[in-house]
Coordinates of C-alpha atoms and ligand atoms in Angstrom, one line a residue:
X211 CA -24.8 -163.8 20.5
X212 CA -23.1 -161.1 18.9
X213 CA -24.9 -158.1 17.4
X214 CA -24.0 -157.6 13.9
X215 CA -22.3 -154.1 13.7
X216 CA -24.7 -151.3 12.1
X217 CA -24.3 -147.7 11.3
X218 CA -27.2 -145.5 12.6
X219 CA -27.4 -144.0 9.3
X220 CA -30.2 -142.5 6.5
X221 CA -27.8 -141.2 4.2
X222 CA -26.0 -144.1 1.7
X223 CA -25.2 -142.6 -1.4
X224 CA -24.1 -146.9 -2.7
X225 CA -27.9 -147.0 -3.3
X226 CA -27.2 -145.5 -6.5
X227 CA -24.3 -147.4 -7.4
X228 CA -26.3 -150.8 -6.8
X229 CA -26.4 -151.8 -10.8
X230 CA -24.8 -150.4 -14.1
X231 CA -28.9 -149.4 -14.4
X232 CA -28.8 -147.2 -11.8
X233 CA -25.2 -146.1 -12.8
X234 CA -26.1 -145.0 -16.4
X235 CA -29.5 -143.7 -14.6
X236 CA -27.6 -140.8 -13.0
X237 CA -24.4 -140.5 -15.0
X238 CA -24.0 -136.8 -15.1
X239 CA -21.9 -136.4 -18.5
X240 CA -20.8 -138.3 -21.3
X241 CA -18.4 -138.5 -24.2
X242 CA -20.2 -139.0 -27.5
X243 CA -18.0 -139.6 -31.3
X244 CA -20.3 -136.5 -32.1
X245 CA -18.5 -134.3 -29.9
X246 CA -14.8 -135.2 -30.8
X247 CA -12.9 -134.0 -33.4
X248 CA -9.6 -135.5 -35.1
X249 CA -6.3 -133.9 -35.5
X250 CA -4.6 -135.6 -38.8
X251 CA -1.0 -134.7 -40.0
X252 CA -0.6 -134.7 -43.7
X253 CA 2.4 -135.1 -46.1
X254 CA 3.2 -134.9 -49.5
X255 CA 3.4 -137.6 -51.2
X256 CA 1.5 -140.6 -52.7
X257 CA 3.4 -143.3 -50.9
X258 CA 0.8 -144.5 -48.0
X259 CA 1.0 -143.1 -44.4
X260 CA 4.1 -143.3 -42.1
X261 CA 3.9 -143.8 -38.4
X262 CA 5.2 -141.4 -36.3
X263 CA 7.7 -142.8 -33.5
X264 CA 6.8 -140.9 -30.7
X265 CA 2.8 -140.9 -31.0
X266 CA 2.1 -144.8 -31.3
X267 CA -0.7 -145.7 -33.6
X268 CA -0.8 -142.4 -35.0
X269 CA 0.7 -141.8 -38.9
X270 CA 1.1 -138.9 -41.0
X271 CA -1.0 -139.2 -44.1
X272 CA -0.5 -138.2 -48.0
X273 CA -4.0 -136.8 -49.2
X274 CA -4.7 -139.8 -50.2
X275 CA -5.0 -142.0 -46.7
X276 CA -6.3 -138.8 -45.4
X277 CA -9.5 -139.8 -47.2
X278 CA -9.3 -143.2 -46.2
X279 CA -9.2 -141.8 -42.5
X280 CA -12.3 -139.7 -43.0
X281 CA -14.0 -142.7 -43.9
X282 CA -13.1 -143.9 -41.0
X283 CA -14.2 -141.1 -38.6
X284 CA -17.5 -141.1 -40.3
X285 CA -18.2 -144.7 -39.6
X286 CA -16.9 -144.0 -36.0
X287 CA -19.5 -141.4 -35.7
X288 CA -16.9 -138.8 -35.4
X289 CA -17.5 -135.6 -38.1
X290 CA -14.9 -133.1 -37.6
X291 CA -11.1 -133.3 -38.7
X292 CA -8.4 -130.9 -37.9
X293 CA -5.5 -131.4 -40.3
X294 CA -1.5 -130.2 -39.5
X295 CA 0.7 -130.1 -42.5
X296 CA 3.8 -131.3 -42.1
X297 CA 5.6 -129.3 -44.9
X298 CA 8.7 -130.1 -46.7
X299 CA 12.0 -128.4 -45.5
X300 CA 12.1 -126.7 -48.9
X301 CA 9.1 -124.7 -48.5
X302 CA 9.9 -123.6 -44.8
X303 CA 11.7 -120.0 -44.7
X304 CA 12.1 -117.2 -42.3
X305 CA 9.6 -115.6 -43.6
X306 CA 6.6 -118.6 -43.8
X307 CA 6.0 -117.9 -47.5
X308 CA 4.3 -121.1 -48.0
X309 CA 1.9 -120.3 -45.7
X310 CA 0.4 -117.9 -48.2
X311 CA -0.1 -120.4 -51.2
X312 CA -3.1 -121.1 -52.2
X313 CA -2.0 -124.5 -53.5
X314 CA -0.4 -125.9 -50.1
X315 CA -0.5 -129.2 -48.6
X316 CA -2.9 -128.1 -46.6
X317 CA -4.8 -126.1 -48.9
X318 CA -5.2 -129.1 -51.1
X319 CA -5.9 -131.5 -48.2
X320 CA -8.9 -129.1 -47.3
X321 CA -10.2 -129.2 -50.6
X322 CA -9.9 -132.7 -51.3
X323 CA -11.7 -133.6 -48.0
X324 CA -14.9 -131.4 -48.8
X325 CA -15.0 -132.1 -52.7
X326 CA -15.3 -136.5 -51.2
X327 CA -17.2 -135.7 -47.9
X328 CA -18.6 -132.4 -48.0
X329 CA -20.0 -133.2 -44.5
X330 CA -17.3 -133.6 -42.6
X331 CA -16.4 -130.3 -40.2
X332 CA -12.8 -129.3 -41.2
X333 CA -11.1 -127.4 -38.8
X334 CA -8.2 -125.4 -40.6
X335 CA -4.8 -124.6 -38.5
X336 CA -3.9 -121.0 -38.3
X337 CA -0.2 -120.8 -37.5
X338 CA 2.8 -120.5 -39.2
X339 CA 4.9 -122.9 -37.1
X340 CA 4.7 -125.5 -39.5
X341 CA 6.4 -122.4 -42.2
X342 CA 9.0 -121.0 -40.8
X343 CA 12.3 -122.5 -40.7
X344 CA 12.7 -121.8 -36.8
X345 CA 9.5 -123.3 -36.1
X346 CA 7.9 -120.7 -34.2
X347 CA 4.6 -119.3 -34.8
X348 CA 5.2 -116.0 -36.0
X349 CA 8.0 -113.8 -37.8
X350 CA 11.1 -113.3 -35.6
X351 CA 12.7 -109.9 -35.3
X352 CA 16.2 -109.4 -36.5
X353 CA 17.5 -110.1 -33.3
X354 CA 16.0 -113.3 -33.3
X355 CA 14.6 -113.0 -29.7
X356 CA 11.1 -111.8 -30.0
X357 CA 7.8 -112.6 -32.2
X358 CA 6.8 -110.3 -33.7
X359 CA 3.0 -109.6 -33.3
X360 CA 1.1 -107.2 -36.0
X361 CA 3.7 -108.5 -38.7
X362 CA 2.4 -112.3 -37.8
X363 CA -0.7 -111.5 -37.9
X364 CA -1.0 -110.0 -41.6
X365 CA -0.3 -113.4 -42.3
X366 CA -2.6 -115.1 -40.6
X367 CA -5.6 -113.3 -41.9
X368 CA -4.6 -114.2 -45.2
X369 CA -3.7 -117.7 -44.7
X370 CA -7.3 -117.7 -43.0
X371 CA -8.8 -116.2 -46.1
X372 CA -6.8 -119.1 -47.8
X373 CA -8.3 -122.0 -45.9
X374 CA -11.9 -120.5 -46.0
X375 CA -11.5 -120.2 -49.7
X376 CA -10.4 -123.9 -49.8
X377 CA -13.8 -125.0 -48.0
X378 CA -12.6 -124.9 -44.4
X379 CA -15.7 -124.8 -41.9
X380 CA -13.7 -123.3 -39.3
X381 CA -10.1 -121.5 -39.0
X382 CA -8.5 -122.2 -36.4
X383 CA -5.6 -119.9 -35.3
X384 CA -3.0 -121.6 -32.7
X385 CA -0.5 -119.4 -32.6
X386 CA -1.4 -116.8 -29.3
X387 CA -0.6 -113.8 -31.2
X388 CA -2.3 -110.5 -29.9
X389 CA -5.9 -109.5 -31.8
X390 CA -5.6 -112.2 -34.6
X391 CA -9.3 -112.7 -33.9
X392 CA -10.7 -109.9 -34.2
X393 CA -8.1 -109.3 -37.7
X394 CA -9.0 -112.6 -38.7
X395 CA -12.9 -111.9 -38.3
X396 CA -12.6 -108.6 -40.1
X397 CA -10.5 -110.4 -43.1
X398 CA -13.1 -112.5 -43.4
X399 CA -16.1 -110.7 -43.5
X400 CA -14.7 -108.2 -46.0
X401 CA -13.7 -111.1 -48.6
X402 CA -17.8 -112.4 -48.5
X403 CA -16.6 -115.2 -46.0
X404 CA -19.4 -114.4 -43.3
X405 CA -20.5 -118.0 -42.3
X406 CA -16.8 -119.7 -41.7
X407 CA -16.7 -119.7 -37.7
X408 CA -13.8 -119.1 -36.0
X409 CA -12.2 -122.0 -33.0
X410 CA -10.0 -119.5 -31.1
X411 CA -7.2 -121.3 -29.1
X412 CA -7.7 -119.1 -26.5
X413 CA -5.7 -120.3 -23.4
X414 CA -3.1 -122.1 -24.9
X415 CA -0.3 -122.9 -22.4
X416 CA 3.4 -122.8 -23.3
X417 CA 3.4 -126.3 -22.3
X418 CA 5.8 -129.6 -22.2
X419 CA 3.1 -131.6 -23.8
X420 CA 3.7 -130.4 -27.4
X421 CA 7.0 -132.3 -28.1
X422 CA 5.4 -135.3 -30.4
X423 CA 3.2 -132.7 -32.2
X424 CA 6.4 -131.2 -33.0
X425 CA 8.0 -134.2 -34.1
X426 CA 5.1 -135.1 -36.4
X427 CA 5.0 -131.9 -38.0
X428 CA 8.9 -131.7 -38.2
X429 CA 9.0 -127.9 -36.6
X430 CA 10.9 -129.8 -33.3
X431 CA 14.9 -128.1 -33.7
X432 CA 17.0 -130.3 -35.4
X433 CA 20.4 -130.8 -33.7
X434 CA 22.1 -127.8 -32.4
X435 CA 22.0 -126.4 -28.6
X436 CA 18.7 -126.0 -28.6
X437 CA 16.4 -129.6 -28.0
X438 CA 12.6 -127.5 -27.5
X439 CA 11.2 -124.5 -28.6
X440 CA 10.5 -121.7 -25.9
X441 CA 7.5 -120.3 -26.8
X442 CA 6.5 -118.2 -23.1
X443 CA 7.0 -114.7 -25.1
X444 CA 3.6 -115.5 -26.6
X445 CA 1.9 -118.7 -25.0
X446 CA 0.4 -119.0 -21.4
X447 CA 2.3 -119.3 -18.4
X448 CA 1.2 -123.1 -16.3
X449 CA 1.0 -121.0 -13.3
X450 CA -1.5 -118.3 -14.5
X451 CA -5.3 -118.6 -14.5
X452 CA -6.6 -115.1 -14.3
X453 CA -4.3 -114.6 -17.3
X454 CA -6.5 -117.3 -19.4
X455 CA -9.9 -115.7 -18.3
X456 CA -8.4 -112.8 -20.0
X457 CA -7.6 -114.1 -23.3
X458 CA -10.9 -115.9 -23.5
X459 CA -13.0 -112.4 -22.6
X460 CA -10.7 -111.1 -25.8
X461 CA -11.0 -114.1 -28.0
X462 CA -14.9 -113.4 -27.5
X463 CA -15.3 -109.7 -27.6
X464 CA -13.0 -109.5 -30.9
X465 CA -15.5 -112.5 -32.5
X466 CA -14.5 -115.8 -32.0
X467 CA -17.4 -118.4 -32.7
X468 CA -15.6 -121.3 -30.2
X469 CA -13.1 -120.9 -27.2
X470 CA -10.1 -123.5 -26.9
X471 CA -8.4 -124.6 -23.8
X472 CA -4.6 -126.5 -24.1
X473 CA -3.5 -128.7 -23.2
X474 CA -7.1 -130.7 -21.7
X475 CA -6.0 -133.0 -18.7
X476 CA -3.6 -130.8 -16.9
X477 CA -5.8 -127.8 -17.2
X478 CA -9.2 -128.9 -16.4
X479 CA -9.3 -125.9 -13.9
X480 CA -9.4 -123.4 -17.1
X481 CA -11.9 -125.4 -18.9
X482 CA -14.3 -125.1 -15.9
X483 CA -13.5 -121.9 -15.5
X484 CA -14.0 -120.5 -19.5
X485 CA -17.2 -122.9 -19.1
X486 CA -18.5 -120.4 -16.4
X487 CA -17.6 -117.3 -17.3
X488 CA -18.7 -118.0 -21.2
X489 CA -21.6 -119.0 -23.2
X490 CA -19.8 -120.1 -26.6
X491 CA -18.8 -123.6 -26.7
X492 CA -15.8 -124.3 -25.2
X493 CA -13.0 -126.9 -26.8
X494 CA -10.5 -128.7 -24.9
X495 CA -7.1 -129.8 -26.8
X496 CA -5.7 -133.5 -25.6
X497 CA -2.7 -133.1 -27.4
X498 CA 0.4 -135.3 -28.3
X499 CA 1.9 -135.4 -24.5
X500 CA -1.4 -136.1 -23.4
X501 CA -1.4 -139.3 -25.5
X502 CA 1.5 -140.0 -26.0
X503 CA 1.9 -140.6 -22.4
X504 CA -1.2 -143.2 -21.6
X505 CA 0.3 -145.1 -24.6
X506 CA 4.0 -145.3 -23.3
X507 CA 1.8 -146.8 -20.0
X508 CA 0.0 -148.7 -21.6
X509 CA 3.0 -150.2 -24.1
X510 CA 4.4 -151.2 -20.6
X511 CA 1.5 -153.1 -19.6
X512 CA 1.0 -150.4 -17.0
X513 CA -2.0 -148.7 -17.5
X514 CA -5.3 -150.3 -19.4
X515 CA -5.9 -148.5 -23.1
X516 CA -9.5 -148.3 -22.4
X517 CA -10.1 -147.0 -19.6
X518 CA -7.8 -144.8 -19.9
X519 CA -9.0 -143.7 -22.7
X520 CA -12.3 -143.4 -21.3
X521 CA -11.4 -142.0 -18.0
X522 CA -9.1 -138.7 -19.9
X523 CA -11.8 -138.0 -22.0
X524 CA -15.0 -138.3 -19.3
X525 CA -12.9 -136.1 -17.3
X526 CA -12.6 -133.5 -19.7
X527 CA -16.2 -133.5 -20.8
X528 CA -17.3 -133.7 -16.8
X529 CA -14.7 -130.4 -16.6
X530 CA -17.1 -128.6 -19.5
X531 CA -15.6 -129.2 -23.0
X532 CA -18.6 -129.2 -25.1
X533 CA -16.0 -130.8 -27.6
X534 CA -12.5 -132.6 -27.7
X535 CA -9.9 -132.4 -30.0
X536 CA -8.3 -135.9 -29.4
X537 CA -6.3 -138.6 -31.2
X538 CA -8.3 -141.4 -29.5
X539 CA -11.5 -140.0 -31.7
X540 CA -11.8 -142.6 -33.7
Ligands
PBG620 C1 1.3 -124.8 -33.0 C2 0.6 -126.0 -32.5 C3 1.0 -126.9 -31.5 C4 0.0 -127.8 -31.3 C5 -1.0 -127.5 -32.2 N1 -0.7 -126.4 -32.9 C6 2.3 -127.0 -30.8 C7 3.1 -125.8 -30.5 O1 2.6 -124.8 -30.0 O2 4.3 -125.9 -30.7 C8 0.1 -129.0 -30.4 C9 -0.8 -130.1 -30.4 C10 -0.4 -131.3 -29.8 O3 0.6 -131.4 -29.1 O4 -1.1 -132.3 -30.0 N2 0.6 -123.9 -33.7

């Protein structure tokens, strides 16, 4: 008779694998609606929402199905929204003017989602890419080759003063500008608005995975030589991860309240790294690309929705995101 072949060994980590029990036993993380947060694009308008080609299953929204969507979070369990305008041509300008009215889309999409559910966590964007007529995020010189910083900035205090004064929880600037925080914390404090936190998007990468976004807020270049933005004169290089650390020490020495990292997937490295070296909250961005690829997969009958779903955001939350901005939230 032949002896049945056995390893000599004490060590079988498959014990703990044995039942789903055992799994959920000595899961080490997990992805709750409580920690997710929606990003939303709004339009004018009172016509109903409009899909957005290259983000399937995701619409732009007048103010109106904006509140139908916050309905939905809250039933989903998820409690914070993060609203992008995406403003009429009319209103865009070198200058981003419109950012500084009081009465914006976006302005009046804050307001209307705290007077209906005051308990929803909005998170207002700070940037003026959605302004300016280039699409950049800041003020171009005369040249039209650089950003240009201090000037950019002026404007984003204000338009944080704006969204605070519209009810915002949390401002939220994206734009990678030099010492916005620490301006935008001092702005304000000064105008009696001590208690609205600020999510820094502190390591955000100048990154292929933008390209829907830009498409759903319309600041993608229409026609002409030019088919993306370049913005590596202000965001982060993929290559650098020293450089990140030293945004994020900045972002919280000059008195931001939460520390972003974006894109999520492809950067997990910086997310475990901001999670170590800091003890605010960290936030990790799954943006457009991000999504927008799984569901091209999955359209193809390549890839399951679900679990891939599940699988981009457990591996974000393992990495250390205490929270996710993601358009799977709800
Ligand atoms: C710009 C901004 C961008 C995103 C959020 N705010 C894109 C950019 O830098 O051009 C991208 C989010 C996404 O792709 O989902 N202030």
């Amino acid at each position: 008779m032949e002896e049945k072949f056995k390893l000599d060994i004490k060590k079988r980590p498959r014990r703990l694998r044995k039942s789903q029990r055992i799994l959920d036993l000595c899961r080490e993380s997990e992805v709750r609606p409580s920690n997710l947060i929606l990003p939303v694009f709004i339009k004018e308008g009172k016509k109903g929402s409009e899909e957005i080609p290259s983000m399937p299953g995701i619409s732009r929204h007048t103010i109106d199905s904006l509140l139908r969507e916050c309905e939905k979070c809250l039933s989903a369990g998820v409690g914070a929204i993060a609203p992008f305008p995406n403003v009429n041509p009319k209103y865009k300008s070198k200058d981003a003017s419109e950012s500084l009215n009081s009465k914006s889309l976006a302005n009046r999409a804050i307001e209307a989602v705290k007077k209906h559910f005051p308990e929803i966590v909005v998170i207002a964007d700070i940037a003026l890419d959605p302004y300016t007529s280039h699409g950049h995020d800041g003020i171009l010189n005369d040249r039209g080759d650089w950003i240009l910083n201090d000037e950019t900035v002026e404007i984003l205090a204000g338009m944080s003063l704006m969204a605070a004064h519209a009810g915002a929880d949390f401002v939220a600037p994206s734009d990678m500008m030099d010492g916005r925080i620490g301006a935008i914390r001092e702005a304000l404090d000064e105008c009696g608005f001590t208690d609205t936190a600020i999510m820094a998007y502190s390591a955000k990468y100048s990154s292929c995975m933008y390209s829907p976004f830009r498409d759903a807020i319309g600041s993608a270049p229409k026609g002409g030589k030019v088919k993306y933005l370049d913005k590596r004169g202000y965001q982060l290089s993929p290559t650098n991860s020293r450089e990140a650390m030293k945004e994020i020490a900045l972002d919280e020495e000059e008195g931001a309240d939460v520390l972003m990292v974006k894109p999520a997937g492809w950067y997990l490295d910086i997310v475990s790294e901001a999670k170590k070296r800091s003890n605010l909250p960290i936030a990790a961005y799954q943006v457009s690309g991000e999504y927008s690829m799984i569901m091209a997969a999955v359209k193809n009958g390549w890839l399951d929705l679900e679990r891939a779903k599940r699988e981009s955001l457990d591996s974000i939350k393992r990495a250390g995101a205490d929270m996710i901005l993601t358009y799977f939230a709800i």
